[in-house]
Coordinates of C-alpha atoms in Angstrom, one line a residue:
M9 CA 63.8 29.3 12.6
K10 CA 61.4 26.6 13.7
A11 CA 59.7 29.3 16.1
Q12 CA 58.9 31.7 13.3
R13 CA 58.0 29.0 10.9
S14 CA 55.2 27.9 13.8
S15 CA 54.2 31.2 14.1
A16 CA 53.9 31.9 10.5
I17 CA 51.5 28.6 10.2
K18 CA 49.7 30.1 13.4
L19 CA 49.2 33.6 11.6
N20 CA 47.8 32.1 8.2
L21 CA 45.4 30.0 9.9
N22 CA 44.0 32.5 11.9
R23 CA 44.0 34.7 8.8
F24 CA 42.0 31.6 6.8
W25 CA 39.5 31.3 9.8
M26 CA 39.1 35.0 9.9
D27 CA 38.6 35.2 6.2
I28 CA 35.7 32.0 6.4
R29 CA 34.1 33.6 9.2
R30 CA 33.8 37.1 7.2
D31 CA 32.5 35.2 4.3
A32 CA 30.3 32.8 6.0
F33 CA 27.1 34.4 4.5
C34 CA 28.4 33.5 1.4
Y35 CA 29.0 29.8 2.1
L36 CA 25.5 29.8 3.2
F37 CA 24.4 30.4 -0.4
L38 CA 27.0 27.5 -1.6
A39 CA 25.7 25.2 0.6
P40 CA 22.7 23.7 -1.3
F41 CA 25.0 23.0 -4.3
L42 CA 27.6 21.5 -2.0
I43 CA 25.0 19.3 -0.2
C44 CA 23.8 18.1 -3.4
F45 CA 27.4 17.7 -4.6
I46 CA 28.4 15.6 -1.8
V47 CA 25.1 13.2 -1.6
F48 CA 24.3 12.9 -5.3
I49 CA 28.4 13.0 -6.8
V50 CA 30.7 12.4 -3.9
I51 CA 29.2 9.9 -2.1
P52 CA 28.1 7.2 -4.8
V53 CA 31.6 7.7 -6.6
A54 CA 32.9 6.7 -2.9
M55 CA 30.5 3.6 -2.6
A56 CA 31.0 2.6 -6.0
A57 CA 35.2 2.4 -5.8
T58 CA 34.5 0.7 -2.0
L59 CA 32.2 -1.8 -3.6
G60 CA 34.5 -2.5 -6.6
F61 CA 36.9 -3.9 -3.8
T62 CA 34.4 -5.9 -1.8
S63 CA 32.5 -9.1 -2.8
Y64 CA 28.6 -8.0 -1.8
D65 CA 25.4 -9.8 -2.7
G66 CA 23.3 -7.2 -1.4
F67 CA 22.0 -8.9 1.9
G68 CA 24.9 -9.8 3.7
S69 CA 28.0 -7.9 4.5
L70 CA 31.0 -6.5 2.7
H71 CA 33.6 -8.8 2.3
F72 CA 37.3 -7.2 1.0
I73 CA 38.6 -9.2 -1.8
G74 CA 40.9 -6.8 -3.5
F75 CA 41.9 -6.6 -7.0
D76 CA 39.7 -10.0 -8.0
N77 CA 36.7 -8.6 -9.4
Y78 CA 39.0 -6.3 -12.0
I79 CA 41.2 -9.2 -12.5
G80 CA 38.1 -11.4 -13.1
L81 CA 36.6 -8.6 -15.5
V82 CA 39.9 -8.1 -17.4
T83 CA 40.3 -12.3 -17.8
Q84 CA 37.3 -14.1 -17.6
D85 CA 34.2 -12.1 -18.6
I86 CA 33.8 -12.4 -22.5
I87 CA 30.8 -9.7 -22.6
F88 CA 32.9 -7.0 -21.2
L89 CA 36.3 -7.8 -23.2
T90 CA 34.3 -8.4 -26.7
K91 CA 31.5 -5.5 -26.1
A92 CA 31.8 -3.6 -23.4
L93 CA 35.2 -2.3 -23.8
P94 CA 35.4 -1.9 -27.6
N95 CA 32.1 0.2 -28.0
T96 CA 33.4 2.4 -24.6
F97 CA 36.5 2.9 -26.6
L98 CA 35.1 3.4 -29.9
F99 CA 32.5 6.1 -28.9
A100 CA 35.3 7.7 -27.0
L101 CA 37.1 8.1 -30.3
I102 CA 34.3 9.2 -32.1
V103 CA 32.6 11.3 -29.4
G104 CA 36.0 13.5 -28.5
P105 CA 37.7 14.2 -31.5
G106 CA 34.5 13.7 -33.8
G107 CA 33.0 16.4 -31.9
Y108 CA 35.5 18.9 -32.3
V109 CA 36.2 18.0 -36.3
L110 CA 32.2 18.8 -36.7
A111 CA 32.1 21.8 -34.5
F112 CA 35.2 23.3 -36.6
L113 CA 33.4 22.0 -39.9
F114 CA 30.2 23.9 -39.1
A115 CA 31.8 27.1 -38.1
W116 CA 33.9 26.8 -41.5
L117 CA 30.7 26.0 -43.5
I118 CA 28.7 28.9 -41.5
H119 CA 31.6 31.4 -42.4
Q120 CA 31.6 30.7 -46.2
L121 CA 27.8 31.5 -46.1
P122 CA 26.7 35.1 -47.7
I123 CA 26.7 37.3 -44.4
K124 CA 22.9 38.0 -44.8
I125 CA 22.0 34.2 -43.7
R126 CA 24.8 33.9 -41.4
D127 CA 23.7 35.1 -38.7
Y128 CA 20.2 32.9 -38.8
Y129 CA 22.6 29.6 -39.2
T130 CA 24.9 30.7 -36.3
L131 CA 21.4 31.4 -34.4
A132 CA 20.2 27.7 -34.9
F133 CA 23.2 26.1 -33.7
Y134 CA 24.0 28.5 -30.8
A135 CA 20.4 29.2 -29.5
P136 CA 20.2 25.3 -27.9
S137 CA 23.3 25.9 -25.6
M138 CA 22.0 28.9 -24.8
A139 CA 18.8 28.1 -23.4
G140 CA 19.8 26.5 -20.4
A141 CA 21.4 29.9 -19.5
V142 CA 18.2 32.2 -20.3
A143 CA 15.8 29.4 -18.1
L144 CA 18.3 29.9 -15.1
S145 CA 18.7 33.8 -15.4
V146 CA 14.6 33.8 -15.5
V147 CA 14.7 31.9 -12.2
W148 CA 17.1 34.0 -10.7
I149 CA 15.4 37.1 -11.4
A150 CA 12.2 35.6 -10.0
A151 CA 13.9 34.7 -7.1
F152 CA 15.8 37.9 -6.3
S153 CA 13.1 40.1 -7.4
G154 CA 13.2 43.6 -5.6
D155 CA 9.7 43.7 -4.4
R156 CA 7.7 41.7 -1.9
V157 CA 6.8 39.4 -4.7
G158 CA 10.3 38.3 -4.9
Y159 CA 10.8 34.5 -3.7
V160 CA 13.9 35.7 -1.3
N161 CA 12.5 39.0 -0.3
Q162 CA 9.1 37.4 0.6
F163 CA 10.7 34.5 2.8
L164 CA 12.8 37.1 4.2
L165 CA 9.7 39.4 5.0
E166 CA 7.6 36.6 6.5
M167 CA 10.5 35.3 8.5
G168 CA 10.8 39.0 10.1
W169 CA 14.7 39.1 9.2
I170 CA 14.1 42.3 7.1
E171 CA 11.9 45.4 7.2
A172 CA 11.8 46.4 3.6
P173 CA 12.1 44.6 0.6
I174 CA 15.9 44.5 -1.0
V175 CA 17.0 45.5 -4.4
W176 CA 19.0 42.6 -4.9
L177 CA 19.7 42.7 -8.6
Q178 CA 20.6 46.4 -8.7
D179 CA 22.4 47.3 -5.4
P180 CA 25.8 47.0 -5.7
K181 CA 26.6 46.0 -2.4

């Protein structure tokens, strides 16, 4: 029974590594995002979590003190207890449910308008959320243009990795 289980695990691991090797080119495209995510999100969060359990003055070495920082924050810091904590909870209560209530209210109000002007109000409320997607599509179209002017094709041609420009956005492969 153990032999079957261990061979099944080996088979799954081999299949996993074969899939990774097959899709390595895709991971190359994911790499810039993953690197930025790790450098600007994961590392700072891990450092903040580490510093929360230490005593550090910015010049010396870290001294692990456990939960003493948090105990002092909750029991001794008057500004935290009277200003920061209530403001945080108030902000969370207003922004979270308040955002949903306002969105529903505006949708209901727009639905009550005459059909002739309803589209204009819908566009006015919805257009700002689309601006980022439109800007991103313009950037991607410029980068993956199918001629020699496209940034990716120009780079690949200059490096000698391709002979002719690739039509990225129209090729189903």
